[in-house]
PDB file of C-alpha atoms in Angstrom:
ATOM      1  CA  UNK A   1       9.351  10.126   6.111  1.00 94.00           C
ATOM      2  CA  UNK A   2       6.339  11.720   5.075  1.00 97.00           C
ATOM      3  CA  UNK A   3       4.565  15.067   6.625  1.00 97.00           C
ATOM      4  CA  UNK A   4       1.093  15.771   4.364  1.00 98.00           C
ATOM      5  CA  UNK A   5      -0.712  19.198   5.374  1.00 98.00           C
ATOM      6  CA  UNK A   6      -3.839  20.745   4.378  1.00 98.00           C
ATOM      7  CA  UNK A   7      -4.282  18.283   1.142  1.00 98.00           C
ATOM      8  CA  UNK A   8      -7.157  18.942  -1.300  1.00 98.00           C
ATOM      9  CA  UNK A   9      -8.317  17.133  -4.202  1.00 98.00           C
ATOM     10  CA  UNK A  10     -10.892  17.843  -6.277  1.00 97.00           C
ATOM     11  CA  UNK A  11     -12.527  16.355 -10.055  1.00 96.00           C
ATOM     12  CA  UNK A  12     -14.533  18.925 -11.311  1.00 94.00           C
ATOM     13  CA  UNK A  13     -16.937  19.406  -8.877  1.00 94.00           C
ATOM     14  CA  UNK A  14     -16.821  16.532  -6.497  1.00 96.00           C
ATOM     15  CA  UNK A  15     -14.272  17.456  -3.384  1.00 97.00           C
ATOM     16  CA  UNK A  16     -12.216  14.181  -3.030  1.00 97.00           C
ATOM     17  CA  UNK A  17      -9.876  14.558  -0.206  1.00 98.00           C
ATOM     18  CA  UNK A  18     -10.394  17.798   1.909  1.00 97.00           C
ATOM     19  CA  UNK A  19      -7.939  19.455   4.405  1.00 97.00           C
ATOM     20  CA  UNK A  20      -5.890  15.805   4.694  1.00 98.00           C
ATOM     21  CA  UNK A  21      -2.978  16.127   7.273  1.00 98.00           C
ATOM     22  CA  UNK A  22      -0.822  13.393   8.872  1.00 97.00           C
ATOM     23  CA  UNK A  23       2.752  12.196   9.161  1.00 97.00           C
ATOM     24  CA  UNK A  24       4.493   9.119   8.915  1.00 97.00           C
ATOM     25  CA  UNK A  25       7.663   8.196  10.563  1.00 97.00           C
ATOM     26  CA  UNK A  26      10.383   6.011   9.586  1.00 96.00           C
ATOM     27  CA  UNK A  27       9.421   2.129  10.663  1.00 96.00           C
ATOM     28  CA  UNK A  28       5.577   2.984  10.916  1.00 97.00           C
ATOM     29  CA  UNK A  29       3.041   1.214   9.462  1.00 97.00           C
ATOM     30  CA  UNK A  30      -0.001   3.303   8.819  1.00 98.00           C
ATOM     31  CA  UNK A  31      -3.498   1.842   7.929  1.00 97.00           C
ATOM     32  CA  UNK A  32      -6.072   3.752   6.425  1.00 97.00           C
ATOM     33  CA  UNK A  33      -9.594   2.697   6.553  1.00 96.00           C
ATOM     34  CA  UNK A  34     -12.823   3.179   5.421  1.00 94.00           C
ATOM     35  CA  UNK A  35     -15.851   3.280   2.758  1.00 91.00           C
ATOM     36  CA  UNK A  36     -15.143   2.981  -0.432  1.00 89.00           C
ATOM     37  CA  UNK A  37     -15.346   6.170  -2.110  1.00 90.00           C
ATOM     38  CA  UNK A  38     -13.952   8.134   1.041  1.00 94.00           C
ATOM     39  CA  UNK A  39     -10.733   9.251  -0.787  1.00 95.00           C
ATOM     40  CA  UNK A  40      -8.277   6.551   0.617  1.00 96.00           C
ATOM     41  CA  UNK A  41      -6.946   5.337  -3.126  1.00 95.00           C
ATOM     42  CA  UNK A  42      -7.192   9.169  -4.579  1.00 97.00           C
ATOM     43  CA  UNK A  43      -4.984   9.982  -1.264  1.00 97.00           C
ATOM     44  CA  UNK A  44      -2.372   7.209  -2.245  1.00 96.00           C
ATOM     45  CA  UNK A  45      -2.226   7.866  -5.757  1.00 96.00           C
ATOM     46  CA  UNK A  46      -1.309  11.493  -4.895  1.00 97.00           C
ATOM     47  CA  UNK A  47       1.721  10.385  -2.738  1.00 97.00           C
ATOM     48  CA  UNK A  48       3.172   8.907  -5.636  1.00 96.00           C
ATOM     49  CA  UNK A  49       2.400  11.531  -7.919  1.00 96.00           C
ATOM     50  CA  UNK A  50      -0.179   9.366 -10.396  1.00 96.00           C
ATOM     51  CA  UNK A  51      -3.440  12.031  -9.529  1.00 96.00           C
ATOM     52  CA  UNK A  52      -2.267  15.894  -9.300  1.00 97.00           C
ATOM     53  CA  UNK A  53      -3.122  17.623  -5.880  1.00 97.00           C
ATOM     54  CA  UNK A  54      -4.919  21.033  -6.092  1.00 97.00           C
ATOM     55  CA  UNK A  55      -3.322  22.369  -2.536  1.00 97.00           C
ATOM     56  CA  UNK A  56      -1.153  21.767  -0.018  1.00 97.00           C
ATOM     57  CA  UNK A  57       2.059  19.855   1.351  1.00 98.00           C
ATOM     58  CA  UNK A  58       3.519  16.651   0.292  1.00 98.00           C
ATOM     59  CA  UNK A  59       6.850  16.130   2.201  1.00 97.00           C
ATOM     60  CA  UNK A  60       9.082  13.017   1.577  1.00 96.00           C
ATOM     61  CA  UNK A  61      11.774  12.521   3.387  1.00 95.00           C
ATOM     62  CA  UNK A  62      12.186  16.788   4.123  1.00 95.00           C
ATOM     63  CA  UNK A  63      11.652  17.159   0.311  1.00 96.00           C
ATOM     64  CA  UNK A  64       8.592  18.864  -0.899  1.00 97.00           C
ATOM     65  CA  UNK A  65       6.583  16.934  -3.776  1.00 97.00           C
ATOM     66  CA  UNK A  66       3.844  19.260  -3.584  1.00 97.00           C
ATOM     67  CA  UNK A  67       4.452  22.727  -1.590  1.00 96.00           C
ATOM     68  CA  UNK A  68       1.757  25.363  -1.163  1.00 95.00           C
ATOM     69  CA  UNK A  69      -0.099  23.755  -4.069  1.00 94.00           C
ATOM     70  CA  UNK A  70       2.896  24.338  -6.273  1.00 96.00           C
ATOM     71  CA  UNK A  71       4.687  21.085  -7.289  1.00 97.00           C
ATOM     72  CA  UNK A  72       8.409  20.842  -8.588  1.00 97.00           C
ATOM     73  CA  UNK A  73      10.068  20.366 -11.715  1.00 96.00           C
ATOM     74  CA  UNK A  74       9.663  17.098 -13.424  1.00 95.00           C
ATOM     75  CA  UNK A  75      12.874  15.433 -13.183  1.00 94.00           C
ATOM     76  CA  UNK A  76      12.899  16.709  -9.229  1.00 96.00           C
ATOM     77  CA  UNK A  77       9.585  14.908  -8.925  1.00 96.00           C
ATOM     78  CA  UNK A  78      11.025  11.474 -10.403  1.00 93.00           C
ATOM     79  CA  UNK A  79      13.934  11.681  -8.207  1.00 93.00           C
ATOM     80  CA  UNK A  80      11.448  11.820  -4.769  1.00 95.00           C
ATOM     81  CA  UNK A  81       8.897   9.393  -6.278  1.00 94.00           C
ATOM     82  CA  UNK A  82      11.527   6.398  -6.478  1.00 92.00           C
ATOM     83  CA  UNK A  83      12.300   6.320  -3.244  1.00 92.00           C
ATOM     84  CA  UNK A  84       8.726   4.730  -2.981  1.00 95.00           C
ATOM     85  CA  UNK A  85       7.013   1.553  -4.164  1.00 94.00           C
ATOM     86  CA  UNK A  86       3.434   1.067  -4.947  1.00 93.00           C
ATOM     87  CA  UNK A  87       1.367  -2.473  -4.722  1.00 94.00           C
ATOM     88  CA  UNK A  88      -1.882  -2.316  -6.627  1.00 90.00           C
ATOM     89  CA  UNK A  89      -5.017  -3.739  -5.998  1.00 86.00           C
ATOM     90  CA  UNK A  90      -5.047  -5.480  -9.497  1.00 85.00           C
ATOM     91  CA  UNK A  91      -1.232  -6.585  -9.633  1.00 84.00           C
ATOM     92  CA  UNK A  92      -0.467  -4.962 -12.690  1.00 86.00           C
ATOM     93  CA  UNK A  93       2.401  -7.152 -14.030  1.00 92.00           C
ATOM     94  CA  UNK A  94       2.706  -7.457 -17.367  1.00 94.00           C
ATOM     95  CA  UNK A  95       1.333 -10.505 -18.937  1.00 94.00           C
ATOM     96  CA  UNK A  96       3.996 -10.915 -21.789  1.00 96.00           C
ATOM     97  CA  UNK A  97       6.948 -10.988 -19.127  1.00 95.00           C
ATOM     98  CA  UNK A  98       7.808 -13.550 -16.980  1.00 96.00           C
ATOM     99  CA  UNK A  99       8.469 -13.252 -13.294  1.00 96.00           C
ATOM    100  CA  UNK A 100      11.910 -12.499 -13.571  1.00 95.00           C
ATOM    101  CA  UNK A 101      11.383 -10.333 -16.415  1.00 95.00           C
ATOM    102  CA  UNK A 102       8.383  -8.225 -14.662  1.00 95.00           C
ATOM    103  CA  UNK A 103      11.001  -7.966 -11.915  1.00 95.00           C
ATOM    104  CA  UNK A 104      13.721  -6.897 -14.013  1.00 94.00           C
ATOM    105  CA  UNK A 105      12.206  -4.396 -16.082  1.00 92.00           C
ATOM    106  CA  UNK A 106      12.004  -0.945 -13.601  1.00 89.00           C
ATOM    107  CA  UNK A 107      15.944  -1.787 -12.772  1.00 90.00           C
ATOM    108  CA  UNK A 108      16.706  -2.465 -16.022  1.00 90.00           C
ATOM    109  CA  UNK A 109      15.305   0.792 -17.683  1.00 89.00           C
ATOM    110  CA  UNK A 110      15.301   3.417 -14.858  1.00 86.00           C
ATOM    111  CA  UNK A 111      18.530   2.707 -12.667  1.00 83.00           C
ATOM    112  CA  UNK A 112      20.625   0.668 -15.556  1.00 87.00           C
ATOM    113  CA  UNK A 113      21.379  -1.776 -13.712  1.00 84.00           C
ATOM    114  CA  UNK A 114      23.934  -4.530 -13.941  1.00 88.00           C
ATOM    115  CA  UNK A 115      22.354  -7.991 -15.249  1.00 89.00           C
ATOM    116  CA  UNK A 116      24.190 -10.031 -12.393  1.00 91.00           C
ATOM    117  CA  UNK A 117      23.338  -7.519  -9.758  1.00 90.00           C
ATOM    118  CA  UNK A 118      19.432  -7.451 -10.847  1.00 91.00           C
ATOM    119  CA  UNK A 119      19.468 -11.497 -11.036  1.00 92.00           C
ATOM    120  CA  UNK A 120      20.927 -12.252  -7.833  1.00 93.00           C
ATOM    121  CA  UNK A 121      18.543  -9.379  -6.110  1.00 93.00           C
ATOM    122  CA  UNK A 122      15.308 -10.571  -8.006  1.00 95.00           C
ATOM    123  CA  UNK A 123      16.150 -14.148  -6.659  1.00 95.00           C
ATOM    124  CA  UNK A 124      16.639 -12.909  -3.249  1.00 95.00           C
ATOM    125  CA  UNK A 125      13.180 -10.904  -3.166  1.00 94.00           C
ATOM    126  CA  UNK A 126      11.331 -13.746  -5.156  1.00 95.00           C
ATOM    127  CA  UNK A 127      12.864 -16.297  -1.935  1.00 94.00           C
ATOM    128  CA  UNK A 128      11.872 -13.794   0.235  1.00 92.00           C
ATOM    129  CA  UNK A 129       7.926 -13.632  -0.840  1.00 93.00           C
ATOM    130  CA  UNK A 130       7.930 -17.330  -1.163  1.00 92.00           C
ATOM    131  CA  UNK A 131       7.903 -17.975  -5.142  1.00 94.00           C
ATOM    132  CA  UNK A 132      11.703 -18.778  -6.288  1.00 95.00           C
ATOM    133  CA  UNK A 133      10.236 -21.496  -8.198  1.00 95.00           C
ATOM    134  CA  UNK A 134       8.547 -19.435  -9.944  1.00 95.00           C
ATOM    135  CA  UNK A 135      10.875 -17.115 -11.398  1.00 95.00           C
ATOM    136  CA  UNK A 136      10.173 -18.175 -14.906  1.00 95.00           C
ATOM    137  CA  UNK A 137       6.690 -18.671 -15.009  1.00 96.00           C
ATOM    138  CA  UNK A 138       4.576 -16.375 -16.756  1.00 96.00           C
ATOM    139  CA  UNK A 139       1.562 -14.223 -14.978  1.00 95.00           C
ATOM    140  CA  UNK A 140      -1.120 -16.331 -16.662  1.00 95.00           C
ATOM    141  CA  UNK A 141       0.268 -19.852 -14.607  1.00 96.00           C
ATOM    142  CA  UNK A 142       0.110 -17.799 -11.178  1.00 94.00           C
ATOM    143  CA  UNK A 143      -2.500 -17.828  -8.924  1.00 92.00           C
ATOM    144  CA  UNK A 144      -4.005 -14.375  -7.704  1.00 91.00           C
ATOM    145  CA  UNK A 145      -1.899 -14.186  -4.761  1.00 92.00           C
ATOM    146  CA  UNK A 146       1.405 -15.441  -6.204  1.00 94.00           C
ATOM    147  CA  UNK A 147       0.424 -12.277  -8.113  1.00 93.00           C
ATOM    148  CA  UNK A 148       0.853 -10.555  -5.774  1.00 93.00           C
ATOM    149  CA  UNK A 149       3.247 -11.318  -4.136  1.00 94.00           C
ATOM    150  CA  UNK A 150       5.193 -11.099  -7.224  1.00 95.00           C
ATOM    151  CA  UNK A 151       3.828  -7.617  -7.449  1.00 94.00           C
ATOM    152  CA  UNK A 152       5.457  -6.919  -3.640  1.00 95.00           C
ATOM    153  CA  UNK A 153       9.060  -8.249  -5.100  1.00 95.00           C
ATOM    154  CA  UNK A 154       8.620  -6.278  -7.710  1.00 94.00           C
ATOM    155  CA  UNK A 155       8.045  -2.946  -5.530  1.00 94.00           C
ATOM    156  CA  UNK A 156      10.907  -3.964  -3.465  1.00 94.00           C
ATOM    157  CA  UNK A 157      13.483  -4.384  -6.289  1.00 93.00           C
ATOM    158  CA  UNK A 158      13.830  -0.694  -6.636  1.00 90.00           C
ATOM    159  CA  UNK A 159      14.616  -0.268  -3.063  1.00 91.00           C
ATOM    160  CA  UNK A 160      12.214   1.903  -1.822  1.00 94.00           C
ATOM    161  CA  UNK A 161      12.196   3.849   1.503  1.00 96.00           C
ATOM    162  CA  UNK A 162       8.767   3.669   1.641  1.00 97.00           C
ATOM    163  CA  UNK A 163       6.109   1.170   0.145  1.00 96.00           C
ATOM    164  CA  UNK A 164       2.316   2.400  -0.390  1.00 97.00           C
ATOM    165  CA  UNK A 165      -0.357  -0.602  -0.710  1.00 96.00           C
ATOM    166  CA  UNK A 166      -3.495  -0.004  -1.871  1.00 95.00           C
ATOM    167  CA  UNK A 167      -5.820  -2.437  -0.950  1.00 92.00           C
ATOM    168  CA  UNK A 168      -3.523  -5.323  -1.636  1.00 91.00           C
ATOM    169  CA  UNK A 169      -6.219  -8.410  -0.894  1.00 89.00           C
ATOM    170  CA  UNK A 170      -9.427  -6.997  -2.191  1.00 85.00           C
ATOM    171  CA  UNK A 171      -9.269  -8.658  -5.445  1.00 79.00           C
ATOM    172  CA  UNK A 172      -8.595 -12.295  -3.775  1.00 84.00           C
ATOM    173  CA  UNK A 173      -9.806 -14.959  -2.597  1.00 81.00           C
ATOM    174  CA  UNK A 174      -9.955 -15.136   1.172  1.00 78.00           C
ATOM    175  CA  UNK A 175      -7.942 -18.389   0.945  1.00 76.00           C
ATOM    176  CA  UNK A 176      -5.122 -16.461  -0.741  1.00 84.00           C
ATOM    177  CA  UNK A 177      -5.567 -13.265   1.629  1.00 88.00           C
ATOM    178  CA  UNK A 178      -3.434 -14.504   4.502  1.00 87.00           C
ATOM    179  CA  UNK A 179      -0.424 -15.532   2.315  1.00 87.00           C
ATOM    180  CA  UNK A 180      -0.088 -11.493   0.957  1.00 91.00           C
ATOM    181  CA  UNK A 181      -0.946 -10.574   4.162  1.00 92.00           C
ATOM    182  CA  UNK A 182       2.058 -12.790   5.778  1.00 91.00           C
ATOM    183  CA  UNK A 183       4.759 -11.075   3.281  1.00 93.00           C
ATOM    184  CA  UNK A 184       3.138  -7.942   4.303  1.00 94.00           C
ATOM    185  CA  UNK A 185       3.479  -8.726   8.098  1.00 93.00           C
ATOM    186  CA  UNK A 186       7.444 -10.052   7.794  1.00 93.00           C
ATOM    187  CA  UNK A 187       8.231  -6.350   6.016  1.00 95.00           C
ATOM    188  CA  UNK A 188       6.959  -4.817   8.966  1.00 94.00           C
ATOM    189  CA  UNK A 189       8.763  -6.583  11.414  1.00 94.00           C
ATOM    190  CA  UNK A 190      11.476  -5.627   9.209  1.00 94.00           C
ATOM    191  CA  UNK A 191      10.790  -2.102  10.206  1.00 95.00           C
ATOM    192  CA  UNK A 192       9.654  -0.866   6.131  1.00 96.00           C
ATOM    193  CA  UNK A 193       8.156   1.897   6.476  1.00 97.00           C
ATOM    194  CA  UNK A 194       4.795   1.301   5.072  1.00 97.00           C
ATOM    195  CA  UNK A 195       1.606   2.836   3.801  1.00 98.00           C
ATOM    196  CA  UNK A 196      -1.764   0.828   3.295  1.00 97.00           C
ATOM    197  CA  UNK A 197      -5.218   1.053   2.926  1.00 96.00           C
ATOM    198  CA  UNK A 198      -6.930  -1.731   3.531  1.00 94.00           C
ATOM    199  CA  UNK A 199     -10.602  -3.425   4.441  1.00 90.00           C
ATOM    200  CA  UNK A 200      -8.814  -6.132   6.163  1.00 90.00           C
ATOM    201  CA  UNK A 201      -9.408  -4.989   9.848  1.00 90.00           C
ATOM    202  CA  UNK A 202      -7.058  -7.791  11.535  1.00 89.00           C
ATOM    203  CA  UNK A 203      -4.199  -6.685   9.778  1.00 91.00           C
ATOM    204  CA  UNK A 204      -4.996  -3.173  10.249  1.00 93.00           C
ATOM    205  CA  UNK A 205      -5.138  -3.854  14.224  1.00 92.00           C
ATOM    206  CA  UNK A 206      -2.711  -6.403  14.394  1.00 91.00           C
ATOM    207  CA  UNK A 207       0.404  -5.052  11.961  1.00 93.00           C
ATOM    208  CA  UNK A 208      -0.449  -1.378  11.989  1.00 96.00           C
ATOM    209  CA  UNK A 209       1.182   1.276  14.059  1.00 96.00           C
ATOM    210  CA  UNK A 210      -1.174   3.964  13.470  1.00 97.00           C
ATOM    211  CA  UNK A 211      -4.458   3.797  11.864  1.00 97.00           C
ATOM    212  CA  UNK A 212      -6.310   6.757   9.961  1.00 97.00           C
ATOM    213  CA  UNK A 213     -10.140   6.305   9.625  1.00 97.00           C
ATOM    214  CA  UNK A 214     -11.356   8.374   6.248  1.00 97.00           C
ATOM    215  CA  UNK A 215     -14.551   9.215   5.737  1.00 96.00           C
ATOM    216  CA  UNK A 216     -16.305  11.509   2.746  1.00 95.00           C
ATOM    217  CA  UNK A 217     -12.893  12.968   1.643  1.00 96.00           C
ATOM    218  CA  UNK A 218     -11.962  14.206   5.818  1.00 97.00           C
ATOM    219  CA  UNK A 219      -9.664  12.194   8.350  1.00 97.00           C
ATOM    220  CA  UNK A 220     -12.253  11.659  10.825  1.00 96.00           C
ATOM    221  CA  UNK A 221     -10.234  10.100  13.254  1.00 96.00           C
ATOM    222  CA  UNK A 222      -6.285   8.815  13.880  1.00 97.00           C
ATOM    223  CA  UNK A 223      -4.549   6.972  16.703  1.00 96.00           C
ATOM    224  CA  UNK A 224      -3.436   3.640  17.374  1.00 96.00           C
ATOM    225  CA  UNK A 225      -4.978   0.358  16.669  1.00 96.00           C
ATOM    226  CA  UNK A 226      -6.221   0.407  20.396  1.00 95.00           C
ATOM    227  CA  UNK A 227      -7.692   3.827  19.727  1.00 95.00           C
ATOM    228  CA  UNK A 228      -9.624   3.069  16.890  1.00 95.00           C
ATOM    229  CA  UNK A 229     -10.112  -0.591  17.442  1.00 94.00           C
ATOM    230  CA  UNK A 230     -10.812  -0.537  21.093  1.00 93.00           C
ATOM    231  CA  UNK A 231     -12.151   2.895  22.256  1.00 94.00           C
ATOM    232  CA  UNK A 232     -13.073   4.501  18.642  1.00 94.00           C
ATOM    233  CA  UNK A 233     -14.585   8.217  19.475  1.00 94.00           C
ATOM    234  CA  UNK A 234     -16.563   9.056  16.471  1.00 95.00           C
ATOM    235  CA  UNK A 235     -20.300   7.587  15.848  1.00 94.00           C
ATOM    236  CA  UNK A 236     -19.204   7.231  12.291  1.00 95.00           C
ATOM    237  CA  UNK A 237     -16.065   5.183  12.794  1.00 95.00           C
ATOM    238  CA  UNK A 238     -18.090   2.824  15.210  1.00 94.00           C
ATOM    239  CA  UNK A 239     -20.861   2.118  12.598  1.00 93.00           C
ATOM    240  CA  UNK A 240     -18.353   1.405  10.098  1.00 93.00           C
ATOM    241  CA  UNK A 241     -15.896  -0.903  12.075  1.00 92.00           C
ATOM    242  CA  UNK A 242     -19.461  -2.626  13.524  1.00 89.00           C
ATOM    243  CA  UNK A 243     -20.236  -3.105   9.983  1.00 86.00           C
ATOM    244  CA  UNK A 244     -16.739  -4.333   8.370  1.00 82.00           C
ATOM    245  CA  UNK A 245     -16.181  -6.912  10.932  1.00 73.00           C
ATOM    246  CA  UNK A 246     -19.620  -8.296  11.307  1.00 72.00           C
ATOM    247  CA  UNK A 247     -18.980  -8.912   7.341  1.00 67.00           C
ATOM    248  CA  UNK A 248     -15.177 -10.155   7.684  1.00 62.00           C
ATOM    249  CA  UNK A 249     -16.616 -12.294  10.170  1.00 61.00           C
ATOM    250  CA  UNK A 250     -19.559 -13.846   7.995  1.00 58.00           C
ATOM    251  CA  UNK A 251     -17.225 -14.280   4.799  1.00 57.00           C
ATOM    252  CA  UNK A 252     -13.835 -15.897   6.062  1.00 52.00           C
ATOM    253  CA  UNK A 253     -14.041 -19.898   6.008  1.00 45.00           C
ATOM    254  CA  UNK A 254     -13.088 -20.991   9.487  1.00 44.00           C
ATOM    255  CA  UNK A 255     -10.445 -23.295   7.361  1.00 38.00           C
ATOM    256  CA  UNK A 256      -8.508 -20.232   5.998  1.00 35.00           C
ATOM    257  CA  UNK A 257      -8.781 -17.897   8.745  1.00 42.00           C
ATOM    258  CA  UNK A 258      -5.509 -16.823  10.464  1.00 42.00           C
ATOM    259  CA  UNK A 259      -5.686 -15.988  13.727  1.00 44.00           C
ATOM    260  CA  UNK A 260      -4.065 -13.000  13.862  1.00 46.00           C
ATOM    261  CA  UNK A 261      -6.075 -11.563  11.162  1.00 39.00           C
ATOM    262  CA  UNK A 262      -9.785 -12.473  11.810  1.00 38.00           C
TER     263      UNK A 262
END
């Protein structure tokens, strides 16, 4: 689904992501962890073509986005990029809209869609994150994670192959964490093929098929959850997971904690 070689990534003269290479599969769910500042969001945004790489491969689904550090035409670029769906950190819906609306609009302008066809398909993803009854509401009535959860329908009404989340719980409350975190969980089971960085650890060992550990713009280390969870090789990815968790740990009330996740 995707195959990324040799990615760079610079602004001006600080070196953002440097020599990035992995692969995702079809059904995977791929974590990436680490500090903040390491490149993880800069890597993301890059998939879906909102920063410019400087070098490099970006293959999606056998189709180059970026090849040798030359990128294709514009409407060639638009036709890879839809196949993916991107969850921000910060929601992003817009506040004059209402949840159907919000939901609507991306169908609605891009693929022309039918009226019917987008209401019956924004009630089915709206059921399926839990918020039906909330169709009409506007943003301002929802609570941070009905946000986003509204933000996940709204990814998933364009019918992406692939869905990149970048850092989907940091802006909420841990009490609202596990409820993103549980849509989150029933698309992978699902088998969508998915593409998240994260700070939340037990998702990232529990959910994840593969997790990538960034550090100061390099992949430092890859593998499975057990690999990185249980039997991490670098000093650097020990520190940091000691670190992480000994804060997850301190910050989670006991009353919202889920188990699979803490």
């Amino acid at each position: 689904m995707i195959k990324v070689n040799q990615l760079n990534k610079s602004f001006g003269n600080n070196h953002v992501l440097k020599d990035i290479s992995f692969t995702v599969n079809k059904g995977d769910v791929m974590a990436i962890i680490g500090s903040s500042g390491s490149g993880k969001s800069t890597l993301l945004r890059c998939l879906i073509d909102l920063e410019k790489a400087d070098s490099g491969d970006i293959i999606m689904e056998g189709k180059p986005l970026l090849k040798d550090g030359v990128y294709p035409s514009a409407p060639e670029i638009r036709t890879i990029i839809m196949k993916m769906g991107m969850v921000f950190q910060h929601f992003n819906l817009f506040p004059h809209l209402t949840v159907r609306q919000n939901l609507e609009l991306a169908p609605k302008v891009v693929k022309k869609e039918e009226v019917v066809a987008m209401n019956t398909r924004a009630e089915a993803y709206l059921n399926k994150v839990g918020l039906l009854d909330r169709i009409d509401a506007m943003p301002s009535t929802l609570s941070g994670g009905e946000k986003q959860r509204v933000a996940i329908a709204r990814a998933l009404m364009m019918n992406p192959d692939i869905l990149l989340f970048d850092e989907p719980t940091s802006a909420l409350d841990p009490e609202l964490t596990g409820e993103v975190l549980s849509v989150m969980q029933s698309l992978a089971n699902e088998h969508m093929t998915m593409v998240v960085v994260t700070h939340e650890m037990g998702f990232a060992r529990e959910v994840a098929n593969k997790v990538v550990f960034m550090d100061s713009g390099t992949i430092l280390e890859e593998g499975t959850p057990e690999d990185i969870f249980i039997h991490p090789k670098e000093k650097r990815t020990q520190a940091f997971l000691s670190s992480i968790l000994r804060d997850q740990k301190k910050k989670a009330p006991k009353k919202y904690r889920l188990k699979k996740y803490c």
